[in-house]
Amino acid sequence: MADKKIKKVVLAYSGGLDTSIIIPWLKEHYDNCEVIAVSGNVGQASELEGLEEKAIATGASKLYIEDLNKEFIEDYVWPTLKAGAKYEGKYLLGTSFARPIIAKRIVEIAKAEGADAICHGCTGKGNDQVRFELAIKAYAPDMKIIAPWRTWEFKSREEEIEYAEKMNIPLKINKETNYSKDKNLWHLSHEGLDLENPANEPMYNKEGFLEMGVSPEQAPDKPTYVTISFEKGIPVAIDGVKMGGVEIVEKLNELGGANGIGLIDMVENRLVGMKSRGVYETPGGTILYAAHSKLEEICLDKDTQHYKMNLANEFAELVYDGKWFTPLREAMSAFVDSTQEYVTGDVKLKLYKGNIIDAGVTSPYSLYDEEIATFDEDEVYDQNDSAGFINLFGLPIKVRAKKGLIK
């Protein structure tokens, strides 16, 4: 039986299937409680159109639409990019780092509104429930959390659609096009339907499937060149034109999408224990990761570069698991920021039919010394020095060999 003490609920609202039916469901099951909807704008674009009208029509008392784009890019995306963090070596964490910022703002509104509870539409099978609730615990540890998917009567998205139709809630989907999607400025994810079978090839060329770009086959036959400038690991300009973070991601999404860049198909290990197949569109992010990594090749010393590669995996897991607001993540970011002090320069890339091809890199802090590296005659490197180095470096092997211990 629902808690009758709950009079006011703040709902994380997207206007999608789950949150659309949650509003009337909450009012049915919590004694006609007030429902305040909150949408964190992290770049959903057209998905926000008509959202207020829809929220009010389905029973919400009001809707907040919070513009979080700048903060999202600067305070969440850039630290992750600088870390080089990719979950399981592929996923660029588009949904993962969008949840903490949205949840934090929802808590702020819930406190200001004097709400009794916060509600989200995450399923009990997904990662997002953890990401939302860990962020809520960080900023409102005693707040009641309502997660309908754990308790309500619906067992599938098909049953949700039937309920929506019964309650006259308009939806942009139907039972045949019912992919589960999440969109923001950084990426778009696709799950469900034919993608649930890993044997099925994603229908990249099917009209309406891809939203941020085209398939590599549909990309132009002529390559596109782009130069990205970084200062201390942060992208600041494209082709010499200074831009803010949001503008940079939007511009690279446009260029990358047009050239079929950033399509990722993976079966990932979810935090809750299962494997899940998803298709991600991350055109601009894929370009930025490639450019940043290329610049680090000439700006970081070997030990730092290799250590940072290991840390990138740990950083990605923390973000994926919803542990953004933790001392370890903050400490990792402090280390990463230290490594980025001299990661400044320009990276030129060639975009061609889904491929990102290196086309040149420069930095005022480059550790690459052409005179030392050259195969031609030089006056700075004494090749005789290598003999002593090899003798010392190989000493443990030599000792084992003389003891007859090499098999």
mmCIF file of C-alpha atoms in Angstrom:
data_model
loop_
_atom_site.group_PDB
_atom_site.id
_atom_site.type_symbol
_atom_site.label_atom_id
_atom_site.label_comp_id
_atom_site.label_asym_id
_atom_site.label_seq_id
_atom_site.Cartn_x
_atom_site.Cartn_y
_atom_site.Cartn_z
ATOM 1 C CA MET A 1 0.000 0.000 0.000
ATOM 2 C CA ALA A 2 1.349 3.412 -0.910
ATOM 3 C CA ASP A 3 2.484 5.890 1.739
ATOM 4 C CA LYS A 4 -0.339 8.392 2.284
ATOM 5 C CA LYS A 5 2.090 10.808 3.920
ATOM 6 C CA ILE A 6 3.496 11.542 0.495
ATOM 7 C CA LYS A 7 1.671 14.635 -0.714
ATOM 8 C CA LYS A 8 4.179 16.087 -3.157
ATOM 9 C CA VAL A 9 6.481 14.180 -5.542
ATOM 10 C CA VAL A 10 9.169 15.557 -7.848
ATOM 11 C CA LEU A 11 9.470 13.386 -10.949
ATOM 12 C CA ALA A 12 12.485 13.077 -13.245
ATOM 13 C CA TYR A 13 10.522 13.644 -16.443
ATOM 14 C CA SER A 14 11.562 13.057 -20.038
ATOM 15 C CA GLY A 15 8.183 12.810 -21.701
ATOM 16 C CA GLY A 16 9.041 9.321 -22.888
ATOM 17 C CA LEU A 17 6.949 6.233 -22.357
ATOM 18 C CA ASP A 18 7.885 5.483 -18.746
ATOM 19 C CA THR A 19 7.647 8.970 -17.273
ATOM 20 C CA SER A 20 4.529 9.816 -19.288
ATOM 21 C CA ILE A 21 2.506 7.098 -17.603
ATOM 22 C CA ILE A 22 4.155 7.576 -14.211
ATOM 23 C CA ILE A 23 2.315 10.872 -13.616
ATOM 24 C CA PRO A 24 -1.233 9.393 -13.658
ATOM 25 C CA TRP A 25 0.094 6.230 -11.972
ATOM 26 C CA LEU A 26 1.474 8.261 -9.046
ATOM 27 C CA LYS A 27 -1.780 10.143 -8.648
ATOM 28 C CA GLU A 28 -3.705 6.859 -8.689
ATOM 29 C CA HIS A 29 -1.499 5.148 -6.135
ATOM 30 C CA TYR A 30 -0.503 8.018 -3.841
ATOM 31 C CA ASP A 31 -3.882 9.543 -3.010
ATOM 32 C CA ASN A 32 -3.901 12.111 -5.812
ATOM 33 C CA CYS A 33 -0.556 13.557 -4.724
ATOM 34 C CA GLU A 34 0.886 16.624 -6.418
ATOM 35 C CA VAL A 35 3.407 15.712 -9.107
ATOM 36 C CA ILE A 36 6.025 18.256 -10.134
ATOM 37 C CA ALA A 37 7.888 17.261 -13.282
ATOM 38 C CA VAL A 38 11.518 18.199 -13.878
ATOM 39 C CA SER A 39 13.363 17.851 -17.168
ATOM 40 C CA GLY A 40 17.079 18.433 -17.236
ATOM 41 C CA ASN A 41 17.990 19.813 -20.644
ATOM 42 C CA VAL A 42 21.281 18.193 -21.578
ATOM 43 C CA GLY A 43 20.720 18.479 -25.305
ATOM 44 C CA GLN A 44 17.607 16.440 -26.082
ATOM 45 C CA ALA A 45 16.636 19.080 -28.665
ATOM 46 C CA SER A 46 13.251 18.302 -30.235
ATOM 47 C CA GLU A 47 12.333 15.907 -27.415
ATOM 48 C CA LEU A 48 11.647 18.965 -25.228
ATOM 49 C CA GLU A 49 9.108 20.442 -27.640
ATOM 50 C CA GLY A 50 5.587 20.456 -26.222
ATOM 51 C CA LEU A 51 6.807 18.863 -23.006
ATOM 52 C CA GLU A 52 5.163 21.331 -20.622
ATOM 53 C CA GLU A 53 1.779 21.000 -22.295
ATOM 54 C CA LYS A 54 2.070 17.217 -22.180
ATOM 55 C CA ALA A 55 3.141 17.111 -18.537
ATOM 56 C CA ILE A 56 0.280 19.355 -17.424
ATOM 57 C CA ALA A 57 -2.242 17.470 -19.554
ATOM 58 C CA THR A 58 -1.267 14.168 -17.946
ATOM 59 C CA GLY A 59 -1.593 15.488 -14.398
ATOM 60 C CA ALA A 60 1.562 17.344 -13.366
ATOM 61 C CA SER A 61 1.075 20.616 -11.492
ATOM 62 C CA LYS A 62 4.070 22.203 -13.214
ATOM 63 C CA LEU A 63 7.160 21.411 -15.250
ATOM 64 C CA TYR A 64 10.671 22.711 -14.753
ATOM 65 C CA ILE A 65 12.910 22.584 -17.831
ATOM 66 C CA GLU A 66 16.428 23.259 -16.599
ATOM 67 C CA ASP A 67 19.116 24.239 -19.106
ATOM 68 C CA LEU A 68 22.126 22.188 -17.975
ATOM 69 C CA ASN A 69 24.006 22.022 -21.284
ATOM 70 C CA LYS A 70 26.988 24.218 -20.422
ATOM 71 C CA GLU A 71 27.477 22.662 -16.997
ATOM 72 C CA PHE A 72 27.020 19.194 -18.472
ATOM 73 C CA ILE A 73 29.818 19.666 -21.003
ATOM 74 C CA GLU A 74 32.253 21.609 -18.840
ATOM 75 C CA ASP A 75 31.846 19.832 -15.491
ATOM 76 C CA TYR A 76 31.032 16.270 -16.540
ATOM 77 C CA VAL A 77 32.004 15.614 -20.169
ATOM 78 C CA TRP A 78 35.351 17.413 -20.223
ATOM 79 C CA PRO A 79 36.709 15.702 -17.064
ATOM 80 C CA THR A 80 35.771 12.328 -18.555
ATOM 81 C CA LEU A 81 37.284 13.191 -21.921
ATOM 82 C CA LYS A 82 40.508 14.367 -20.271
ATOM 83 C CA ALA A 83 40.666 11.063 -18.416
ATOM 84 C CA GLY A 84 40.279 9.181 -21.712
ATOM 85 C CA ALA A 85 37.615 7.072 -20.011
ATOM 86 C CA LYS A 86 35.774 4.511 -22.147
ATOM 87 C CA TYR A 87 33.695 1.819 -20.484
ATOM 88 C CA GLU A 88 34.971 -1.596 -21.597
ATOM 89 C CA GLY A 89 37.118 0.179 -24.157
ATOM 90 C CA LYS A 90 34.193 1.325 -26.325
ATOM 91 C CA TYR A 91 31.309 3.109 -24.624
ATOM 92 C CA LEU A 92 31.826 6.872 -24.311
ATOM 93 C CA LEU A 93 29.526 7.097 -21.260
ATOM 94 C CA GLY A 94 26.863 9.317 -22.828
ATOM 95 C CA THR A 95 24.042 8.263 -20.525
ATOM 96 C CA SER A 96 26.284 7.591 -17.536
ATOM 97 C CA PHE A 97 27.564 11.102 -16.889
ATOM 98 C CA ALA A 98 24.262 12.768 -17.807
ATOM 99 C CA ARG A 99 22.430 11.193 -14.880
ATOM 100 C CA PRO A 100 24.359 12.738 -11.952
ATOM 101 C CA ILE A 101 23.894 16.317 -13.137
ATOM 102 C CA ILE A 102 20.160 15.798 -13.731
ATOM 103 C CA ALA A 103 19.667 14.091 -10.373
ATOM 104 C CA LYS A 104 21.550 16.833 -8.546
ATOM 105 C CA ARG A 105 19.280 19.508 -10.032
ATOM 106 C CA ILE A 106 16.170 17.456 -9.236
ATOM 107 C CA VAL A 107 17.248 17.299 -5.587
ATOM 108 C CA GLU A 108 17.710 21.076 -5.536
ATOM 109 C CA ILE A 109 14.179 21.577 -6.887
ATOM 110 C CA ALA A 110 12.701 18.950 -4.559
ATOM 111 C CA LYS A 111 14.190 20.772 -1.568
ATOM 112 C CA ALA A 112 12.980 24.155 -2.798
ATOM 113 C CA GLU A 113 9.473 22.759 -3.397
ATOM 114 C CA GLY A 114 9.311 20.964 -0.040
ATOM 115 C CA ALA A 115 8.710 17.617 -1.737
ATOM 116 C CA ASP A 116 8.172 14.417 0.209
ATOM 117 C CA ALA A 117 9.703 12.153 -2.417
ATOM 118 C CA ILE A 118 11.601 11.971 -5.694
ATOM 119 C CA CYS A 119 10.449 9.586 -8.410
ATOM 120 C CA HIS A 120 12.274 8.217 -11.453
ATOM 121 C CA GLY A 121 11.255 5.952 -14.332
ATOM 122 C CA CYS A 122 14.330 3.720 -14.426
ATOM 123 C CA THR A 123 13.761 -0.006 -14.722
ATOM 124 C CA GLY A 124 14.968 -2.508 -12.146
ATOM 125 C CA LYS A 125 17.181 -4.075 -14.820
ATOM 126 C CA GLY A 126 19.104 -0.968 -15.758
ATOM 127 C CA ASN A 127 22.087 1.067 -14.615
ATOM 128 C CA ASP A 128 20.284 4.400 -14.442
ATOM 129 C CA GLN A 129 18.404 3.551 -11.255
ATOM 130 C CA VAL A 130 21.753 3.292 -9.498
ATOM 131 C CA ARG A 131 23.122 6.498 -11.035
ATOM 132 C CA PHE A 132 20.053 8.516 -10.091
ATOM 133 C CA GLU A 133 19.752 7.160 -6.588
ATOM 134 C CA LEU A 134 23.435 7.462 -5.686
ATOM 135 C CA ALA A 135 23.316 11.120 -6.703
ATOM 136 C CA ILE A 136 20.121 11.641 -4.683
ATOM 137 C CA LYS A 137 21.741 9.998 -1.650
ATOM 138 C CA ALA A 138 24.726 12.319 -2.029
ATOM 139 C CA TYR A 139 22.602 15.482 -1.814
ATOM 140 C CA ALA A 140 19.427 14.353 -0.006
ATOM 141 C CA PRO A 141 20.326 11.216 1.988
ATOM 142 C CA ASP A 142 16.952 11.055 3.766
ATOM 143 C CA MET A 143 14.736 11.716 0.741
ATOM 144 C CA LYS A 144 12.139 9.059 -0.067
ATOM 145 C CA ILE A 145 12.694 7.554 -3.527
ATOM 146 C CA ILE A 146 9.852 6.078 -5.591
ATOM 147 C CA ALA A 147 10.809 3.707 -8.393
ATOM 148 C CA PRO A 148 7.549 2.453 -9.988
ATOM 149 C CA TRP A 149 9.239 -0.148 -12.200
ATOM 150 C CA ARG A 150 10.057 -2.149 -9.066
ATOM 151 C CA THR A 151 6.481 -2.268 -7.820
ATOM 152 C CA TRP A 152 3.904 -1.498 -10.468
ATOM 153 C CA GLU A 153 1.686 -3.905 -12.353
ATOM 154 C CA PHE A 154 3.246 -3.465 -15.794
ATOM 155 C CA LYS A 155 5.628 -6.204 -16.898
ATOM 156 C CA SER A 156 6.654 -4.890 -20.314
ATOM 157 C CA ARG A 157 6.800 -1.780 -22.468
ATOM 158 C CA GLU A 158 3.864 -3.203 -24.465
ATOM 159 C CA GLU A 159 1.700 -3.116 -21.322
ATOM 160 C CA GLU A 160 2.873 0.439 -20.657
ATOM 161 C CA ILE A 161 1.754 1.464 -24.147
ATOM 162 C CA GLU A 162 -1.667 -0.094 -23.541
ATOM 163 C CA TYR A 163 -1.993 1.865 -20.289
ATOM 164 C CA ALA A 164 -0.982 5.078 -22.048
ATOM 165 C CA GLU A 165 -3.603 4.485 -24.716
ATOM 166 C CA LYS A 166 -6.190 3.806 -22.011
ATOM 167 C CA MET A 167 -5.298 7.078 -20.262
ATOM 168 C CA ASN A 168 -5.234 9.012 -23.589
ATOM 169 C CA ILE A 169 -1.558 9.883 -23.204
ATOM 170 C CA PRO A 170 -0.032 10.771 -26.597
ATOM 171 C CA LEU A 171 3.192 8.934 -27.480
ATOM 172 C CA LYS A 172 5.677 9.348 -30.313
ATOM 173 C CA ILE A 173 6.190 5.585 -30.474
ATOM 174 C CA ASN A 174 4.143 2.482 -31.074
ATOM 175 C CA LYS A 175 4.616 -1.233 -30.482
ATOM 176 C CA GLU A 176 6.527 -1.622 -33.742
ATOM 177 C CA THR A 177 9.006 1.261 -33.274
ATOM 178 C CA ASN A 178 9.426 0.837 -29.548
ATOM 179 C CA TYR A 179 13.217 1.155 -29.235
ATOM 180 C CA SER A 180 14.360 2.332 -25.839
ATOM 181 C CA LYS A 181 16.354 5.491 -26.544
ATOM 182 C CA ASP A 182 18.281 8.056 -24.555
ATOM 183 C CA LYS A 183 19.412 11.257 -26.224
ATOM 184 C CA ASN A 184 21.541 14.151 -25.132
ATOM 185 C CA LEU A 185 24.096 16.538 -26.590
ATOM 186 C CA TRP A 186 26.811 13.870 -26.441
ATOM 187 C CA HIS A 187 25.073 10.771 -27.800
ATOM 188 C CA LEU A 188 21.996 8.732 -28.649
ATOM 189 C CA SER A 189 21.509 5.161 -27.445
ATOM 190 C CA HIS A 190 19.271 2.472 -28.960
ATOM 191 C CA GLU A 191 18.153 -0.680 -27.144
ATOM 192 C CA GLY A 192 15.396 -3.272 -27.497
ATOM 193 C CA LEU A 193 13.442 -4.900 -30.339
ATOM 194 C CA ASP A 194 15.723 -6.598 -32.912
ATOM 195 C CA LEU A 195 18.832 -5.310 -31.090
ATOM 196 C CA GLU A 196 18.150 -7.669 -28.197
ATOM 197 C CA ASN A 197 19.569 -10.466 -30.354
ATOM 198 C CA PRO A 198 23.319 -9.847 -30.839
ATOM 199 C CA ALA A 199 23.171 -11.904 -34.043
ATOM 200 C CA ASN A 200 21.145 -9.154 -35.739
ATOM 201 C CA GLU A 201 23.028 -6.440 -37.596
ATOM 202 C CA PRO A 202 21.845 -2.943 -36.633
ATOM 203 C CA MET A 203 19.682 -1.401 -39.355
ATOM 204 C CA TYR A 204 21.856 1.694 -39.842
ATOM 205 C CA ASN A 205 20.466 2.324 -43.313
ATOM 206 C CA LYS A 206 16.831 1.996 -42.267
ATOM 207 C CA GLU A 207 15.060 5.333 -42.447
ATOM 208 C CA GLY A 208 14.554 6.855 -39.024
ATOM 209 C CA PHE A 209 16.953 4.585 -37.127
ATOM 210 C CA LEU A 210 19.980 6.876 -36.979
ATOM 211 C CA GLU A 211 19.206 10.381 -35.761
ATOM 212 C CA MET A 212 22.612 12.030 -35.340
ATOM 213 C CA GLY A 213 24.138 11.054 -38.677
ATOM 214 C CA VAL A 214 24.290 8.571 -41.522
ATOM 215 C CA SER A 215 25.808 5.129 -41.981
ATOM 216 C CA PRO A 216 29.354 4.954 -43.416
ATOM 217 C CA GLU A 217 27.912 3.676 -46.710
ATOM 218 C CA GLN A 218 25.792 6.812 -47.021
ATOM 219 C CA ALA A 219 28.643 9.188 -46.155
ATOM 220 C CA PRO A 220 30.243 11.366 -48.861
ATOM 221 C CA ASP A 221 32.959 9.929 -51.118
ATOM 222 C CA LYS A 222 35.133 12.949 -50.345
ATOM 223 C CA PRO A 223 36.875 13.198 -46.940
ATOM 224 C CA THR A 224 36.375 16.067 -44.505
ATOM 225 C CA TYR A 225 39.375 17.583 -42.712
ATOM 226 C CA VAL A 226 38.986 19.156 -39.280
ATOM 227 C CA THR A 227 41.521 20.704 -36.899
ATOM 228 C CA ILE A 228 40.746 20.751 -33.178
ATOM 229 C CA SER A 229 42.680 22.972 -30.782
ATOM 230 C CA PHE A 230 43.154 22.068 -27.120
ATOM 231 C CA GLU A 231 44.279 24.037 -24.091
ATOM 232 C CA LYS A 232 45.241 21.963 -21.045
ATOM 233 C CA GLY A 233 43.316 19.005 -22.418
ATOM 234 C CA ILE A 234 40.125 20.949 -23.131
ATOM 235 C CA PRO A 235 38.944 21.540 -26.724
ATOM 236 C CA VAL A 236 38.666 25.268 -27.373
ATOM 237 C CA ALA A 237 38.516 25.770 -31.142
ATOM 238 C CA ILE A 238 37.619 24.103 -34.440
ATOM 239 C CA ASP A 239 39.541 25.078 -37.562
ATOM 240 C CA GLY A 240 40.948 28.083 -35.739
ATOM 241 C CA VAL A 241 37.566 29.414 -34.614
ATOM 242 C CA LYS A 242 37.221 29.740 -30.824
ATOM 243 C CA MET A 243 34.042 28.154 -29.471
ATOM 244 C CA GLY A 244 32.431 27.255 -26.181
ATOM 245 C CA GLY A 245 32.103 23.624 -25.151
ATOM 246 C CA VAL A 246 28.489 23.234 -26.242
ATOM 247 C CA GLU A 247 29.225 24.761 -29.658
ATOM 248 C CA ILE A 248 32.223 22.481 -30.142
ATOM 249 C CA VAL A 249 30.227 19.332 -29.461
ATOM 250 C CA GLU A 250 27.378 20.502 -31.686
ATOM 251 C CA LYS A 251 29.749 21.342 -34.552
ATOM 252 C CA LEU A 252 31.604 18.031 -34.314
ATOM 253 C CA ASN A 253 28.316 16.133 -34.071
ATOM 254 C CA GLU A 254 27.387 17.756 -37.376
ATOM 255 C CA LEU A 255 30.710 16.957 -39.063
ATOM 256 C CA GLY A 256 30.984 13.474 -37.590
ATOM 257 C CA GLY A 257 27.380 12.555 -38.271
ATOM 258 C CA ALA A 258 27.647 13.588 -41.913
ATOM 259 C CA ASN A 259 30.681 11.289 -42.307
ATOM 260 C CA GLY A 260 29.261 8.233 -40.558
ATOM 261 C CA ILE A 261 31.520 8.638 -37.506
ATOM 262 C CA GLY A 262 30.849 7.280 -34.026
ATOM 263 C CA LEU A 263 28.602 4.229 -34.431
ATOM 264 C CA ILE A 264 29.251 1.770 -31.615
ATOM 265 C CA ASP A 265 27.591 -1.640 -31.341
ATOM 266 C CA MET A 266 28.443 -3.478 -28.135
ATOM 267 C CA VAL A 267 27.294 -6.048 -25.637
ATOM 268 C CA GLU A 268 28.222 -4.468 -22.331
ATOM 269 C CA ASN A 269 28.316 -5.749 -18.785
ATOM 270 C CA ARG A 270 25.702 -3.834 -16.835
ATOM 271 C CA LEU A 271 26.293 -2.944 -13.209
ATOM 272 C CA VAL A 272 23.306 -5.054 -12.145
ATOM 273 C CA GLY A 273 24.955 -8.216 -13.469
ATOM 274 C CA MET A 274 23.520 -8.910 -16.898
ATOM 275 C CA LYS A 275 24.893 -8.401 -20.393
ATOM 276 C CA SER A 276 23.019 -5.904 -22.537
ATOM 277 C CA ARG A 277 23.316 -5.060 -26.224
ATOM 278 C CA GLY A 278 23.179 -1.410 -27.228
ATOM 279 C CA VAL A 279 23.905 0.716 -30.279
ATOM 280 C CA TYR A 280 25.308 4.180 -29.655
ATOM 281 C CA GLU A 281 25.661 7.233 -31.860
ATOM 282 C CA THR A 282 28.467 9.486 -30.584
ATOM 283 C CA PRO A 283 29.828 11.366 -33.605
ATOM 284 C CA GLY A 284 31.370 14.441 -31.981
ATOM 285 C CA GLY A 285 32.547 12.579 -28.905
ATOM 286 C CA THR A 286 34.328 9.957 -30.969
ATOM 287 C CA ILE A 287 36.211 12.686 -32.821
ATOM 288 C CA LEU A 288 37.170 14.439 -29.592
ATOM 289 C CA TYR A 289 38.462 11.237 -27.974
ATOM 290 C CA ALA A 290 40.582 10.492 -31.048
ATOM 291 C CA ALA A 291 41.979 14.022 -31.163
ATOM 292 C CA HIS A 292 42.719 14.216 -27.438
ATOM 293 C CA SER A 293 44.471 10.845 -27.455
ATOM 294 C CA LYS A 294 46.574 11.902 -30.442
ATOM 295 C CA LEU A 295 47.677 15.086 -28.711
ATOM 296 C CA GLU A 296 48.644 13.180 -25.565
ATOM 297 C CA GLU A 297 50.962 11.009 -27.670
ATOM 298 C CA ILE A 298 53.347 13.934 -28.066
ATOM 299 C CA CYS A 299 52.648 15.817 -24.822
ATOM 300 C CA LEU A 300 52.814 13.126 -22.114
ATOM 301 C CA ASP A 301 55.912 11.267 -20.994
ATOM 302 C CA LYS A 302 55.832 7.468 -21.217
ATOM 303 C CA ASP A 303 55.231 6.709 -17.527
ATOM 304 C CA THR A 304 52.406 9.223 -17.191
ATOM 305 C CA GLN A 305 50.794 8.166 -20.451
ATOM 306 C CA HIS A 306 50.843 4.472 -19.535
ATOM 307 C CA TYR A 307 49.664 5.025 -15.965
ATOM 308 C CA LYS A 308 46.864 7.231 -17.218
ATOM 309 C CA MET A 309 45.718 4.483 -19.597
ATOM 310 C CA ASN A 310 45.186 2.209 -16.604
ATOM 311 C CA LEU A 311 43.405 4.930 -14.661
ATOM 312 C CA ALA A 312 41.090 5.557 -17.630
ATOM 313 C CA ASN A 313 39.519 2.135 -17.169
ATOM 314 C CA GLU A 314 38.965 2.716 -13.444
ATOM 315 C CA PHE A 315 37.554 6.191 -14.108
ATOM 316 C CA ALA A 316 35.155 4.790 -16.705
ATOM 317 C CA GLU A 317 33.869 2.158 -14.281
ATOM 318 C CA LEU A 318 33.244 4.752 -11.580
ATOM 319 C CA VAL A 319 31.257 6.915 -14.002
ATOM 320 C CA TYR A 320 29.382 3.931 -15.434
ATOM 321 C CA ASP A 321 28.503 2.732 -11.929
ATOM 322 C CA GLY A 322 27.085 6.101 -10.884
ATOM 323 C CA LYS A 323 29.863 7.025 -8.462
ATOM 324 C CA TRP A 324 30.426 10.533 -9.775
ATOM 325 C CA PHE A 325 29.981 12.238 -6.402
ATOM 326 C CA THR A 326 32.654 10.242 -4.587
ATOM 327 C CA PRO A 327 36.068 11.088 -3.133
ATOM 328 C CA LEU A 328 37.793 8.617 -5.457
ATOM 329 C CA ARG A 329 36.341 10.153 -8.617
ATOM 330 C CA GLU A 330 37.309 13.622 -7.408
ATOM 331 C CA ALA A 331 40.845 12.429 -6.595
ATOM 332 C CA MET A 332 41.162 10.798 -10.001
ATOM 333 C CA SER A 333 40.042 14.019 -11.670
ATOM 334 C CA ALA A 334 42.656 15.947 -9.688
ATOM 335 C CA PHE A 335 45.345 13.577 -10.985
ATOM 336 C CA VAL A 336 44.028 13.870 -14.540
ATOM 337 C CA ASP A 337 44.013 17.675 -14.349
ATOM 338 C CA SER A 338 47.667 17.564 -13.303
ATOM 339 C CA THR A 339 48.539 15.446 -16.351
ATOM 340 C CA GLN A 340 46.802 17.922 -18.658
ATOM 341 C CA GLU A 341 48.954 20.941 -17.758
ATOM 342 C CA TYR A 342 50.840 20.761 -21.079
ATOM 343 C CA VAL A 343 48.272 18.972 -23.256
ATOM 344 C CA THR A 344 47.908 21.988 -25.527
ATOM 345 C CA GLY A 345 48.067 22.028 -29.300
ATOM 346 C CA ASP A 346 46.319 21.316 -32.584
ATOM 347 C CA VAL A 347 45.198 17.979 -34.002
ATOM 348 C CA LYS A 348 44.229 17.570 -37.647
ATOM 349 C CA LEU A 349 41.968 14.649 -38.541
ATOM 350 C CA LYS A 350 40.524 13.269 -41.775
ATOM 351 C CA LEU A 351 36.943 12.007 -41.535
ATOM 352 C CA TYR A 352 36.000 9.497 -44.182
ATOM 353 C CA LYS A 353 33.138 6.997 -44.283
ATOM 354 C CA GLY A 354 33.115 6.138 -40.601
ATOM 355 C CA ASN A 355 36.896 6.382 -40.210
ATOM 356 C CA ILE A 356 38.982 8.906 -38.301
ATOM 357 C CA ILE A 357 42.433 9.152 -39.877
ATOM 358 C CA ASP A 358 45.286 11.053 -38.221
ATOM 359 C CA ALA A 359 46.472 13.928 -40.414
ATOM 360 C CA GLY A 360 48.957 15.782 -38.220
ATOM 361 C CA VAL A 361 49.542 17.018 -34.658
ATOM 362 C CA THR A 362 51.488 19.967 -33.219
ATOM 363 C CA SER A 363 52.098 21.344 -29.735
ATOM 364 C CA PRO A 364 54.345 23.990 -28.209
ATOM 365 C CA TYR A 365 55.024 21.434 -25.466
ATOM 366 C CA SER A 366 55.700 18.450 -27.698
ATOM 367 C CA LEU A 367 58.159 15.930 -26.241
ATOM 368 C CA TYR A 368 58.879 14.603 -29.708
ATOM 369 C CA ASP A 369 62.395 15.623 -30.789
ATOM 370 C CA GLU A 370 62.976 15.032 -34.466
ATOM 371 C CA GLU A 371 66.744 15.305 -34.109
ATOM 372 C CA ILE A 372 66.813 12.551 -31.484
ATOM 373 C CA ALA A 373 64.337 10.306 -33.330
ATOM 374 C CA THR A 374 65.774 10.671 -36.826
ATOM 375 C CA PHE A 375 67.360 7.801 -38.759
ATOM 376 C CA ASP A 376 69.623 10.363 -40.410
ATOM 377 C CA GLU A 377 72.869 11.663 -38.954
ATOM 378 C CA ASP A 378 72.508 13.592 -35.703
ATOM 379 C CA GLU A 379 74.718 15.186 -33.069
ATOM 380 C CA VAL A 380 72.598 14.646 -29.932
ATOM 381 C CA TYR A 381 72.328 10.859 -29.577
ATOM 382 C CA ASP A 382 75.306 8.573 -28.987
ATOM 383 C CA GLN A 383 74.312 5.111 -30.179
ATOM 384 C CA ASN A 384 77.180 3.567 -28.199
ATOM 385 C CA ASP A 385 75.275 4.421 -25.008
ATOM 386 C CA SER A 386 72.729 1.705 -25.837
ATOM 387 C CA ALA A 387 75.206 -1.117 -25.168
ATOM 388 C CA GLY A 388 75.558 -0.287 -21.490
ATOM 389 C CA PHE A 389 71.833 0.263 -21.178
ATOM 390 C CA ILE A 390 71.064 -3.190 -22.625
ATOM 391 C CA ASN A 391 73.654 -4.842 -20.372
ATOM 392 C CA LEU A 392 71.994 -3.440 -17.260
ATOM 393 C CA PHE A 393 68.450 -3.853 -18.530
ATOM 394 C CA GLY A 394 69.129 -7.494 -19.449
ATOM 395 C CA LEU A 395 71.129 -8.360 -16.319
ATOM 396 C CA PRO A 396 68.312 -10.335 -14.607
ATOM 397 C CA ILE A 397 67.858 -12.453 -17.747
ATOM 398 C CA LYS A 398 71.611 -13.076 -17.981
ATOM 399 C CA VAL A 399 71.794 -14.188 -14.335
ATOM 400 C CA ARG A 400 68.900 -16.633 -14.762
ATOM 401 C CA ALA A 401 70.474 -18.024 -17.930
ATOM 402 C CA LYS A 402 73.806 -18.662 -16.203
ATOM 403 C CA LYS A 403 71.956 -20.522 -13.438
ATOM 404 C CA GLY A 404 70.267 -22.730 -16.062
ATOM 405 C CA LEU A 405 66.814 -21.414 -15.189
ATOM 406 C CA ILE A 406 65.663 -20.403 -18.700
ATOM 407 C CA LYS A 407 63.325 -23.045 -20.080
#
